[in-house]
Short mmCIF file of C-alpha atoms and ligand atoms in Angstrom, two decimals:
data_model
loop_
_atom_site.label_atom_id
_atom_site.label_comp_id
_atom_site.label_asym_id
_atom_site.label_seq_id
_atom_site.Cartn_x
_atom_site.Cartn_y
_atom_site.Cartn_z
CA UNK A 1 34.37 -21.41 -27.52
CA UNK A 2 35.59 -23.42 -24.53
CA UNK A 3 39.15 -24.61 -24.80
CA UNK A 4 39.69 -28.30 -23.96
CA UNK A 5 39.45 -29.18 -20.29
CA UNK A 6 42.58 -28.77 -18.27
CA UNK A 7 42.89 -31.47 -15.71
CA UNK A 8 44.87 -30.77 -12.59
CA UNK A 9 45.63 -33.20 -9.84
CA UNK A 10 46.38 -32.18 -6.28
CA UNK A 11 48.23 -34.43 -3.86
CA UNK A 12 47.13 -33.90 -0.26
CA UNK A 13 43.88 -32.47 1.11
CA UNK A 14 45.14 -30.15 3.84
CA UNK A 15 44.76 -26.37 3.65
CA UNK A 16 47.36 -26.14 0.85
CA UNK A 17 45.53 -28.66 -1.33
CA UNK A 18 42.11 -27.11 -0.82
CA UNK A 19 43.22 -23.48 -1.15
CA UNK A 20 45.09 -24.29 -4.36
CA UNK A 21 42.01 -26.10 -5.71
CA UNK A 22 39.73 -23.21 -4.68
CA UNK A 23 41.79 -20.66 -6.57
CA UNK A 24 42.11 -22.79 -9.71
CA UNK A 25 38.36 -23.50 -9.83
CA UNK A 26 37.44 -19.87 -9.28
CA UNK A 27 39.87 -18.45 -11.80
CA UNK A 28 39.13 -20.88 -14.62
CA UNK A 29 35.83 -22.14 -16.04
CA UNK A 30 37.28 -25.21 -17.71
CA UNK A 31 39.62 -26.72 -15.23
CA UNK A 32 38.86 -30.01 -13.48
CA UNK A 33 40.61 -30.52 -10.15
CA UNK A 34 41.05 -33.97 -8.57
CA UNK A 35 42.35 -34.14 -5.01
CA UNK A 36 44.13 -37.33 -3.91
CA UNK A 37 44.54 -37.93 -0.18
CA UNK A 38 46.38 -40.72 1.63
CA UNK A 39 43.87 -41.03 4.47
CA UNK A 40 40.17 -41.82 4.10
CA UNK A 41 39.45 -38.42 5.72
CA UNK A 42 40.28 -34.94 4.40
CA UNK A 43 41.69 -31.67 5.82
CA UNK A 44 45.20 -32.67 6.99
CA UNK A 45 46.44 -30.78 10.02
CA UNK A 46 43.15 -28.96 10.44
CA UNK A 47 41.82 -32.28 11.68
CA UNK A 48 45.04 -33.83 13.03
CA UNK A 49 47.16 -30.84 14.13
CA UNK A 50 45.06 -27.86 15.25
CA UNK A 51 44.40 -28.15 18.97
CA UNK A 52 41.00 -29.53 20.01
CA UNK A 53 40.33 -26.43 22.11
CA UNK A 54 40.68 -24.20 19.00
CA UNK A 55 37.37 -25.03 17.30
CA UNK A 56 37.15 -21.62 15.63
CA UNK A 57 40.34 -22.37 13.65
CA UNK A 58 38.63 -25.44 12.20
CA UNK A 59 35.88 -23.35 10.58
CA UNK A 60 38.01 -23.34 7.41
CA UNK A 61 36.61 -26.85 6.92
CA UNK A 62 33.36 -25.23 5.72
CA UNK A 63 35.15 -23.49 2.87
CA UNK A 64 37.10 -26.65 1.99
CA UNK A 65 33.84 -28.60 1.91
CA UNK A 66 32.36 -26.11 -0.55
CA UNK A 67 35.42 -26.57 -2.76
CA UNK A 68 35.22 -30.36 -2.54
CA UNK A 69 31.57 -30.21 -3.59
CA UNK A 70 32.28 -27.97 -6.57
CA UNK A 71 31.00 -29.67 -9.74
CA UNK A 72 34.51 -29.60 -11.23
CA UNK A 73 36.27 -30.99 -8.14
CA UNK A 74 36.57 -34.61 -7.02
CA UNK A 75 38.06 -36.08 -3.86
CA UNK A 76 39.84 -39.44 -3.83
CA UNK A 77 40.70 -40.42 -0.26
CA UNK A 78 42.58 -43.55 0.78
CA UNK A 79 45.07 -43.11 -2.09
CA UNK A 80 48.72 -43.00 -1.04
CA UNK A 81 50.60 -41.21 -3.81
CA UNK A 82 54.09 -42.67 -4.16
CA UNK A 83 52.79 -46.13 -3.20
CA UNK A 84 49.38 -46.75 -4.74
CA UNK A 85 50.11 -44.59 -7.75
CA UNK A 86 53.33 -42.90 -8.85
CA UNK A 87 53.84 -39.24 -9.72
CA UNK A 88 54.90 -40.34 -13.22
CA UNK A 89 51.53 -42.02 -13.67
CA UNK A 90 49.74 -38.91 -12.43
CA UNK A 91 51.73 -36.85 -14.95
CA UNK A 92 50.57 -39.10 -17.72
CA UNK A 93 46.96 -38.66 -16.64
CA UNK A 94 46.92 -34.91 -15.88
CA UNK A 95 48.16 -31.68 -17.42
CA UNK A 96 49.58 -30.55 -14.09
CA UNK A 97 50.25 -31.95 -10.61
CA UNK A 98 50.31 -29.84 -7.47
CA UNK A 99 52.12 -31.55 -4.62
CA UNK A 100 50.73 -30.38 -1.29
CA UNK A 101 51.27 -33.34 0.95
CA UNK A 102 52.58 -31.33 3.91
CA UNK A 103 55.32 -32.22 6.36
CA UNK A 104 54.70 -35.57 7.94
CA UNK A 105 58.20 -36.15 9.26
CA UNK A 106 59.83 -34.87 12.33
CA UNK A 107 63.02 -32.99 13.14
CA UNK A 108 64.88 -35.02 15.69
CA UNK A 109 66.77 -33.45 18.59
CA UNK A 110 69.84 -35.54 17.81
CA UNK A 111 71.02 -36.15 21.39
CA UNK A 112 71.72 -39.38 23.28
CA UNK A 113 68.68 -40.81 25.05
CA UNK A 114 66.21 -39.52 22.51
CA UNK A 115 64.78 -43.00 22.03
CA UNK A 116 64.13 -43.68 25.71
CA UNK A 117 60.59 -44.55 26.74
CA UNK A 118 58.94 -41.37 27.97
CA UNK A 119 60.39 -39.25 25.14
CA UNK A 120 57.93 -38.32 22.39
CA UNK A 121 57.88 -35.99 19.45
CA UNK A 122 55.21 -33.28 19.56
CA UNK A 123 54.11 -34.52 16.14
CA UNK A 124 53.24 -37.95 17.59
CA UNK A 125 51.83 -36.55 20.81
CA UNK A 126 49.56 -34.13 18.93
CA UNK A 127 48.61 -36.93 16.51
CA UNK A 128 47.71 -39.10 19.50
CA UNK A 129 45.31 -36.65 21.16
CA UNK A 130 43.86 -35.59 17.80
CA UNK A 131 43.10 -39.13 16.60
CA UNK A 132 45.71 -39.61 13.84
CA UNK A 133 45.42 -43.36 13.18
CA UNK A 134 49.20 -43.96 13.04
CA UNK A 135 49.67 -42.45 16.53
CA UNK A 136 47.00 -44.31 18.46
CA UNK A 137 49.46 -46.83 19.88
CA UNK A 138 51.54 -44.08 21.51
CA UNK A 139 49.70 -44.25 24.85
CA UNK A 140 52.07 -41.77 26.51
CA UNK A 141 53.01 -42.37 30.11
CA UNK A 142 51.67 -39.40 32.08
CA UNK A 143 52.46 -40.77 35.54
CA UNK A 144 55.21 -38.24 36.34
CA UNK A 145 54.85 -34.74 37.79
CA UNK A 146 57.23 -32.73 35.62
CA UNK A 147 57.18 -32.66 31.82
CA UNK A 148 59.78 -30.87 29.72
CA UNK A 149 58.88 -29.59 26.27
CA UNK A 150 61.80 -28.81 23.99
CA UNK A 151 60.90 -25.88 21.74
CA UNK A 152 58.87 -22.73 22.32
CA UNK A 153 56.65 -22.39 19.27
CA UNK A 154 52.86 -22.58 19.05
CA UNK A 155 52.89 -26.37 18.85
CA UNK A 156 54.89 -26.50 22.12
CA UNK A 157 52.30 -24.24 23.75
CA UNK A 158 49.42 -26.35 22.37
CA UNK A 159 50.98 -29.42 23.98
CA UNK A 160 51.62 -27.61 27.29
CA UNK A 161 48.03 -26.36 27.35
CA UNK A 162 46.56 -29.77 26.63
CA UNK A 163 48.71 -31.34 29.38
CA UNK A 164 47.58 -28.75 31.95
CA UNK A 165 44.01 -27.90 30.92
CA UNK A 166 41.21 -28.67 33.34
CA UNK A 167 39.49 -31.82 32.17
CA UNK A 168 36.09 -30.16 32.09
CA UNK A 169 37.27 -27.80 29.36
CA UNK A 170 38.72 -30.62 27.25
CA UNK A 171 35.60 -32.77 27.61
CA UNK A 172 33.72 -30.32 25.41
CA UNK A 173 36.24 -30.54 22.55
CA UNK A 174 36.85 -33.13 19.85
CA UNK A 175 39.88 -34.55 21.68
CA UNK A 176 39.77 -38.36 21.45
CA UNK A 177 38.22 -40.43 24.21
CA UNK A 178 41.43 -42.42 24.94
CA UNK A 179 43.36 -39.14 25.26
CA UNK A 180 40.72 -37.74 27.58
CA UNK A 181 40.89 -40.85 29.74
CA UNK A 182 44.71 -40.75 29.88
CA UNK A 183 44.65 -37.04 30.78
CA UNK A 184 42.11 -37.76 33.53
CA UNK A 185 44.68 -40.10 35.11
CA UNK A 186 47.62 -37.79 34.40
CA UNK A 187 49.84 -36.69 37.29
CA UNK A 188 51.65 -34.07 35.24
CA UNK A 189 51.39 -30.81 37.16
CA UNK A 190 54.46 -28.87 36.02
CA UNK A 191 55.44 -28.19 32.42
CA UNK A 192 58.71 -26.48 31.52
CA UNK A 193 58.99 -25.09 28.01
CA UNK A 194 62.63 -24.94 27.01
CA UNK A 195 64.21 -22.76 24.33
CA UNK A 196 67.78 -22.27 23.25
CA UNK A 197 67.48 -18.50 22.95
CA UNK A 198 65.85 -15.75 25.05
CA UNK A 199 62.42 -14.21 25.70
CA UNK A 200 62.77 -11.94 22.67
CA UNK A 201 63.21 -14.89 20.32
CA UNK A 202 60.33 -17.20 21.33
CA UNK A 203 58.54 -18.56 18.27
CA UNK A 204 54.98 -18.53 19.61
CA UNK A 205 52.30 -15.95 18.87
CA UNK A 206 50.54 -13.79 21.43
CA UNK A 207 47.24 -15.67 21.24
CA UNK A 208 48.85 -18.91 22.36
CA UNK A 209 50.86 -17.19 25.10
CA UNK A 210 47.75 -15.41 26.39
CA UNK A 211 45.94 -18.74 26.58
CA UNK A 212 48.75 -20.10 28.78
CA UNK A 213 48.72 -17.01 31.00
CA UNK A 214 44.95 -17.31 31.49
CA UNK A 215 44.76 -21.11 31.72
CA UNK A 216 42.48 -21.88 34.70
CA UNK A 217 44.09 -23.78 37.56
CA UNK A 218 47.66 -22.90 36.55
CA UNK A 219 50.27 -20.34 37.49
CA UNK A 220 53.42 -19.24 35.72
CA UNK A 221 56.89 -19.98 37.06
CA UNK A 222 59.58 -18.01 35.28
CA UNK A 223 63.22 -17.17 36.06
CA UNK A 224 63.44 -13.43 36.63
CA UNK A 225 67.11 -13.25 35.58
CA UNK A 226 66.19 -14.48 32.09
CA UNK A 227 64.51 -11.12 31.54
CA UNK A 228 67.54 -8.92 32.31
CA UNK A 229 67.69 -6.12 29.75
CA UNK A 230 64.41 -7.09 28.10
CA UNK A 231 62.39 -4.10 29.36
CA UNK A 232 65.06 -1.74 28.00
CA UNK A 233 64.99 -3.39 24.56
CA UNK A 234 61.19 -3.25 24.21
CA UNK A 235 60.97 0.12 22.52
CA UNK A 236 63.00 -1.03 19.51
CA UNK A 237 60.98 -4.18 18.83
CA UNK A 238 58.55 -4.47 15.90
CA UNK A 239 54.93 -4.34 17.05
CA UNK A 240 53.82 -8.01 17.22
CA UNK A 241 57.10 -9.00 18.89
CA UNK A 242 56.77 -6.05 21.28
CA UNK A 243 53.27 -7.04 22.41
CA UNK A 244 54.32 -10.64 22.90
CA UNK A 245 57.39 -9.62 24.93
CA UNK A 246 55.35 -7.18 27.03
CA UNK A 247 52.94 -9.94 27.98
CA UNK A 248 55.83 -12.21 28.91
CA UNK A 249 57.50 -9.49 30.99
CA UNK A 250 54.25 -8.73 32.76
CA UNK A 251 53.70 -12.42 33.52
CA UNK A 252 57.25 -12.98 34.71
CA UNK A 253 58.07 -9.84 36.64
CA UNK A 254 55.08 -7.67 37.50
CA UNK A 255 53.37 -7.83 40.84
CA UNK A 256 50.04 -9.50 40.05
CA UNK A 257 46.76 -7.81 40.97
CA UNK A 258 45.06 -9.06 44.12
CA UNK A 259 42.59 -11.07 42.09
CA UNK A 260 45.41 -12.65 40.09
CA UNK A 261 47.35 -13.40 43.29
CA UNK A 262 44.30 -15.17 44.62
CA UNK A 263 43.96 -17.14 41.39
CA UNK A 264 47.63 -18.14 41.40
CA UNK A 265 47.49 -19.20 45.05
CA UNK A 266 44.72 -21.66 44.26
CA UNK A 267 46.47 -23.03 41.19
CA UNK A 268 47.70 -26.61 41.49
CA UNK A 269 49.50 -26.74 38.15
CA UNK A 270 52.55 -24.83 36.97
CA UNK A 271 54.00 -23.85 33.63
CA UNK A 272 57.10 -21.86 32.79
CA UNK A 273 59.57 -20.96 30.10
CA UNK A 274 63.21 -21.92 30.52
CA UNK A 275 65.37 -19.77 28.27
CA UNK A 276 68.98 -20.03 27.04
CA UNK A 277 69.04 -23.82 27.28
CA UNK A 278 69.78 -26.53 24.66
CA UNK A 279 69.30 -30.23 25.33
CA UNK A 280 72.53 -32.24 25.27
CA UNK A 281 71.27 -35.54 26.64
CA UNK A 282 68.07 -37.19 27.80
CA UNK A 283 68.94 -38.88 31.09
CA UNK A 284 67.74 -42.34 32.06
CA UNK A 285 66.75 -43.54 35.50
CA UNK A 286 69.68 -45.57 36.89
CA UNK A 287 69.12 -49.26 36.18
CA UNK A 288 65.88 -48.51 34.44
CA UNK A 289 65.15 -47.83 30.82
CA UNK A 290 63.07 -44.69 31.09
CA UNK A 291 63.55 -40.96 31.15
CA UNK A 292 64.55 -39.33 34.43
CA UNK A 293 65.63 -35.91 33.26
CA UNK A 294 67.17 -33.70 30.64
CA UNK A 295 70.72 -32.37 30.63
CA UNK A 296 70.66 -28.83 29.31
CA UNK A 297 73.58 -26.78 28.10
CA UNK A 298 73.45 -23.18 29.27
CA UNK A 299 73.69 -20.71 26.40
CA UNK A 300 74.37 -17.05 26.00
CA UNK A 301 73.20 -14.92 23.11
CA UNK A 302 75.42 -13.40 20.50
CA UNK A 303 73.84 -10.60 18.52
CA UNK A 304 70.31 -9.41 19.08
CA UNK A 305 66.80 -9.58 17.71
CA UNK A 306 65.48 -12.42 15.54
CA UNK A 307 68.97 -13.22 14.26
CA UNK A 308 70.60 -13.64 17.70
CA UNK A 309 72.60 -16.85 17.98
CA UNK A 310 72.72 -19.17 20.99
CA UNK A 311 76.31 -19.90 21.96
CA UNK A 312 77.32 -22.54 24.51
CA UNK A 313 78.84 -21.27 27.76
CA UNK A 314 80.23 -24.68 28.73
CA UNK A 315 77.94 -24.94 31.75
CA UNK A 316 75.29 -27.66 31.98
CA UNK A 317 72.28 -28.15 34.19
CA UNK A 318 70.15 -31.25 34.86
CA UNK A 319 66.37 -30.91 35.07
CA UNK A 320 64.58 -33.94 36.55
CA UNK A 321 61.42 -34.93 34.66
CA UNK A 322 59.52 -38.06 33.64
CA UNK A 323 58.23 -36.93 30.27
CA UNK A 324 60.01 -35.17 27.41
CA UNK A 325 58.22 -33.88 24.34
CA UNK A 326 60.38 -32.51 21.55
CA UNK A 327 58.69 -29.79 19.60
CA UNK A 328 61.41 -28.48 17.35
CA UNK A 329 59.63 -28.75 14.06
CA UNK A 330 57.98 -30.87 11.42
CA UNK A 331 59.79 -31.97 8.27
CA UNK A 332 58.61 -32.82 4.77
CA UNK A 333 59.61 -36.17 3.31
CA UNK A 334 60.14 -37.25 -0.29
CA UNK A 335 57.29 -39.51 -1.51
CA UNK A 336 58.47 -40.40 -4.99
CA UNK A 337 62.03 -40.73 -6.30
CA UNK A 338 61.17 -38.91 -9.54
CA UNK A 339 60.30 -35.68 -7.76
CA UNK A 340 63.19 -33.29 -7.00
CA UNK A 341 63.73 -32.95 -3.25
CA UNK A 342 66.08 -30.69 -1.29
CA UNK A 343 66.89 -32.87 1.71
CA UNK A 344 68.83 -30.16 3.52
CA UNK A 345 65.89 -27.75 3.56
CA UNK A 346 63.36 -30.62 3.46
CA UNK A 347 61.23 -29.00 0.77
CA UNK A 348 60.58 -29.53 -2.92
CA UNK A 349 62.85 -26.93 -4.59
CA UNK A 350 60.61 -24.39 -6.33
CA UNK A 351 60.14 -20.84 -7.51
CA UNK A 352 56.69 -19.47 -6.69
CA UNK A 353 55.42 -23.04 -6.52
CA UNK A 354 56.96 -24.18 -9.83
CA UNK A 355 59.06 -27.24 -9.07
CA UNK A 356 62.58 -26.78 -10.42
CA UNK A 357 63.49 -28.85 -13.49
CA UNK A 358 60.12 -30.61 -13.61
CA UNK A 359 57.64 -29.26 -16.16
CA UNK A 360 54.01 -29.69 -15.12
CA UNK A 361 54.90 -30.16 -11.44
CA UNK A 362 53.96 -27.59 -8.80
CA UNK A 363 53.95 -27.52 -5.02
CA UNK A 364 52.13 -25.66 -2.28
CA UNK A 365 51.82 -25.46 1.50
CA UNK A 366 54.37 -26.73 3.98
CA UNK A 367 56.04 -28.83 1.31
CA UNK A 368 56.74 -25.64 -0.62
CA UNK A 369 57.67 -23.25 2.19
CA UNK A 370 58.85 -25.50 5.00
CA UNK A 371 56.75 -26.22 8.09
CA UNK A 372 56.14 -22.71 9.37
CA UNK A 373 53.25 -20.31 9.44
CA UNK A 374 49.55 -20.52 10.16
CA UNK A 375 46.68 -21.51 7.88
CA UNK A 376 46.41 -17.95 6.55
CA UNK A 377 50.07 -18.07 5.47
CA UNK A 378 49.48 -21.41 3.79
CA UNK A 379 46.43 -19.95 2.04
CA UNK A 380 48.33 -17.02 0.52
CA UNK A 381 51.20 -19.14 -0.65
CA UNK A 382 48.78 -21.70 -2.15
CA UNK A 383 47.00 -18.96 -4.08
CA UNK A 384 50.46 -17.95 -5.40
CA UNK A 385 51.07 -21.50 -6.63
CA UNK A 386 47.67 -21.57 -8.36
CA UNK A 387 48.54 -18.24 -10.03
CA UNK A 388 51.87 -19.61 -11.27
CA UNK A 389 50.08 -22.61 -12.78
CA UNK A 390 47.47 -20.45 -14.51
CA UNK A 391 50.16 -18.11 -15.82
CA UNK A 392 51.94 -21.10 -17.33
CA UNK A 393 48.71 -22.17 -19.04
CA UNK A 394 48.27 -18.66 -20.46
CA UNK A 395 51.87 -18.35 -21.62
CA UNK A 396 51.88 -21.80 -23.20
CA UNK A 397 54.68 -22.95 -20.90
CA UNK A 398 52.34 -25.66 -19.67
CA UNK A 399 51.17 -27.73 -22.60
CA UNK A 400 47.41 -28.27 -22.36
CA UNK A 401 46.77 -28.78 -26.07
CA UNK A 402 46.17 -32.53 -25.94
CA UNK A 403 43.36 -34.11 -23.94
CA UNK A 404 44.38 -36.05 -20.85
CA UNK A 405 42.56 -39.06 -19.39
CA UNK A 406 42.56 -37.66 -15.82
CA UNK A 407 40.82 -39.73 -13.16
CA UNK A 408 39.65 -42.37 -15.70
CA UNK A 409 43.18 -43.61 -16.10
CA UNK A 410 44.07 -43.38 -12.40
CA UNK A 411 40.83 -45.03 -11.25
CA UNK A 412 41.42 -48.05 -13.45
CA UNK A 413 45.05 -48.31 -12.28
CA UNK A 414 43.89 -48.16 -8.66
CA UNK A 415 41.21 -50.75 -9.29
CA UNK A 416 43.80 -53.12 -10.74
CA UNK A 417 45.92 -52.60 -7.66
CA UNK A 418 43.02 -53.30 -5.30
CA UNK A 419 42.87 -49.72 -3.98
CA UNK A 420 39.36 -48.41 -3.43
CA UNK A 421 39.22 -44.63 -3.11
CA UNK A 422 36.95 -42.89 -0.60
CA UNK A 423 34.76 -40.23 -2.23
CA UNK A 424 33.72 -36.99 -0.57
CA UNK A 425 30.24 -38.33 0.06
CA UNK A 426 31.81 -41.41 1.67
CA UNK A 427 33.69 -39.00 3.96
CA UNK A 428 30.40 -37.32 4.76
CA UNK A 429 29.15 -40.63 6.13
CA UNK A 430 32.17 -40.72 8.45
CA UNK A 431 31.62 -37.07 9.35
CA UNK A 432 27.99 -37.70 10.10
CA UNK A 433 28.68 -40.68 12.34
CA UNK A 434 31.45 -38.84 14.20
CA UNK A 435 29.20 -35.86 14.79
CA UNK A 436 26.34 -38.03 16.02
CA UNK A 437 28.69 -39.94 18.34
CA UNK A 438 29.98 -36.61 19.66
CA UNK A 439 26.47 -35.37 20.43
CA UNK A 440 25.98 -38.20 22.89
CA UNK A 441 28.88 -36.97 25.00
CA UNK A 442 28.50 -33.22 24.42
CA UNK A 443 31.47 -33.00 22.02
CA UNK A 444 31.53 -31.53 18.49
CA UNK A 445 32.61 -34.96 17.24
CA UNK A 446 33.96 -38.28 18.44
CA UNK A 447 36.64 -39.18 15.92
CA UNK A 448 37.01 -42.64 14.46
CA UNK A 449 40.52 -43.78 15.30
CA UNK A 450 41.56 -46.43 12.79
CA UNK A 451 41.73 -46.50 9.01
CA UNK A 452 39.92 -49.85 8.98
CA UNK A 453 36.99 -48.45 10.96
CA UNK A 454 36.88 -45.33 8.76
CA UNK A 455 36.74 -47.48 5.62
CA UNK A 456 34.00 -49.64 7.11
CA UNK A 457 31.81 -46.60 7.74
CA UNK A 458 32.64 -45.09 4.33
CA UNK A 459 31.53 -48.26 2.57
CA UNK A 460 28.69 -49.19 4.85
P1 LIG B 1 48.80 -30.58 5.87
O1 LIG B 1 47.73 -29.88 6.63
O2 LIG B 1 49.71 -31.46 6.64
O3 LIG B 1 48.12 -31.45 4.71
C1 LIG B 1 48.82 -32.41 3.98
C2 LIG B 1 47.87 -33.52 3.55
O4 LIG B 1 48.55 -34.39 2.63
C3 LIG B 1 47.40 -34.42 4.69
O5 LIG B 1 46.00 -34.57 4.63
C4 LIG B 1 48.11 -35.75 4.44
O6 LIG B 1 47.38 -36.88 4.90
C5 LIG B 1 48.23 -35.73 2.92
N1 LIG B 1 49.30 -36.61 2.42
C6 LIG B 1 50.51 -36.85 2.96
N2 LIG B 1 51.22 -37.72 2.22
C7 LIG B 1 50.43 -38.06 1.18
C8 LIG B 1 50.61 -38.94 0.07
N3 LIG B 1 51.74 -39.62 -0.09
N4 LIG B 1 49.59 -39.06 -0.83
C9 LIG B 1 48.42 -38.36 -0.65
N5 LIG B 1 48.23 -37.51 0.39
C10 LIG B 1 49.22 -37.36 1.28
N6 LIG B 1 47.46 -22.95 11.94
C11 LIG B 1 46.54 -22.04 12.36
O7 LIG B 1 46.21 -21.12 11.61
N7 LIG B 1 45.98 -22.12 13.61
C12 LIG B 1 46.29 -23.12 14.50
O8 LIG B 1 45.75 -23.17 15.62
C13 LIG B 1 47.25 -24.09 14.07
N8 LIG B 1 47.59 -25.10 14.89
C14 LIG B 1 48.51 -26.03 14.47
C15 LIG B 1 48.86 -27.05 15.35
C16 LIG B 1 49.81 -28.00 14.96
C17 LIG B 1 50.19 -29.10 15.92
C18 LIG B 1 50.43 -27.90 13.69
C19 LIG B 1 51.47 -28.90 13.27
C20 LIG B 1 50.09 -26.87 12.82
C21 LIG B 1 49.13 -25.93 13.20
N9 LIG B 1 48.76 -24.88 12.36
C22 LIG B 1 47.83 -23.96 12.77
C23 LIG B 1 49.37 -24.72 11.01
C24 LIG B 1 48.54 -25.38 9.91
O9 LIG B 1 48.12 -26.64 10.33
C25 LIG B 1 49.37 -25.45 8.61
O10 LIG B 1 49.64 -24.13 8.19
C26 LIG B 1 48.67 -26.18 7.47
O11 LIG B 1 47.99 -27.32 7.89
C27 LIG B 1 49.66 -26.59 6.35
O12 LIG B 1 48.91 -27.12 5.31
P2 LIG B 1 49.42 -28.22 4.25
O13 LIG B 1 48.24 -28.48 3.40
O14 LIG B 1 50.69 -27.79 3.66
O15 LIG B 1 49.76 -29.53 5.13
#
């Protein structure tokens, strides 16, 4: 005998939302999962974060599509939870809510000059070249030669790579047309990637570093002294860190092969890490309201390994540049005052995805863990959340005894409020048009750049 249907609602359709849904649907025959998404298009940072020249990473979309088309799953795009419908209302309609709305805010550098024209957050810059509707007005000024990126994680390297990639390579990706045109006019030919600690603490992975090292038309420019003592410390490093550091050492210090020397000689663009530096001020051009440089404090390290701390030496150094991109992390934001939120850690406080002091509320993805880790990390932690939820059903901790109205109730609320959700087959119309538009120019897709235009296609 089938027990009554359990209806679960998921907020956000990025990897966390879809992986949580996938696990719930697979593990249980009588659970209905409804996914609510703020934008008319699904997949979160897979569409709007992952770099356009990483198409293989986006293959997860195929799995998410299968989940969305599962007979017990429904997608409701264009629904902003917290505005169009409250979490309280969702709780009335569903047995359980999984919040997986990601990290849409930004950690600010917190130094004077941060608001000057010519200073952008990586979040906005990435959103701009990836077609996030809210970032299309950014139109970054790329008329300078030197760009400084603050932060040394994978996002920083994505941005550096996009700034320096040969246009021919980008033309074959799903980067937006306005971004392609701006990059075609770009004069940026030197990108410095600044970190407060040393080569053994960079936050990127080897794949991204290797892509920089091999980027056609570019050569590395490092500071040899930054690598003092690094070779000696190699043997004690854990394996992934060791391989990453070896590649950095080789790039910075080793005599290149003849072929590589030839390649570097021809290169017209430069990239390099600058270690042991923290920004203290973004400098303006005298008499002119735009960025002219960054003042960096020189640090030394106390301690070693991952835990090493950057300590100020008192020295500062000015680096002239016309573009600053801060890439020091994303940050989750609260979307509804009734949901507990830890503003210091910028996550929803939880144990294994169970939101503290809030029965029936769960969380997954970057909102649960903080904005770190790759899609595979997000997948595992989302499966954990789904397991917690199912355990609570089994143990009776989550009350599923009474029937819940689910999407019936929410749909009529939304209708009253004039909100018209986008279904998954509506999204497929957008997808289809984007793919066809892309074909014309030899790209996998040409993204639609405004919510209004997306809605027009969805309803056409
Ligand atoms: P998100 O992907 O951000 O999804 C959250 C979703 O919630 C979004 O669709 C959003 O629109 C929606 N939402 C927000 N607010 C609301 C609301 N109020 N109501 C309804 N819906 C809402 N990982 C890799 O493995 N490989 C890579 O190459 C890679 N590149 C990356 C590049 C960048 C620039 C970034 C930032 C991350 C990258 N990652 C990469 C990491 C990967 O994107 C994350 O691990 C993953 O996307 C986190 O998933 P999430 O579902 O928690 O968040």
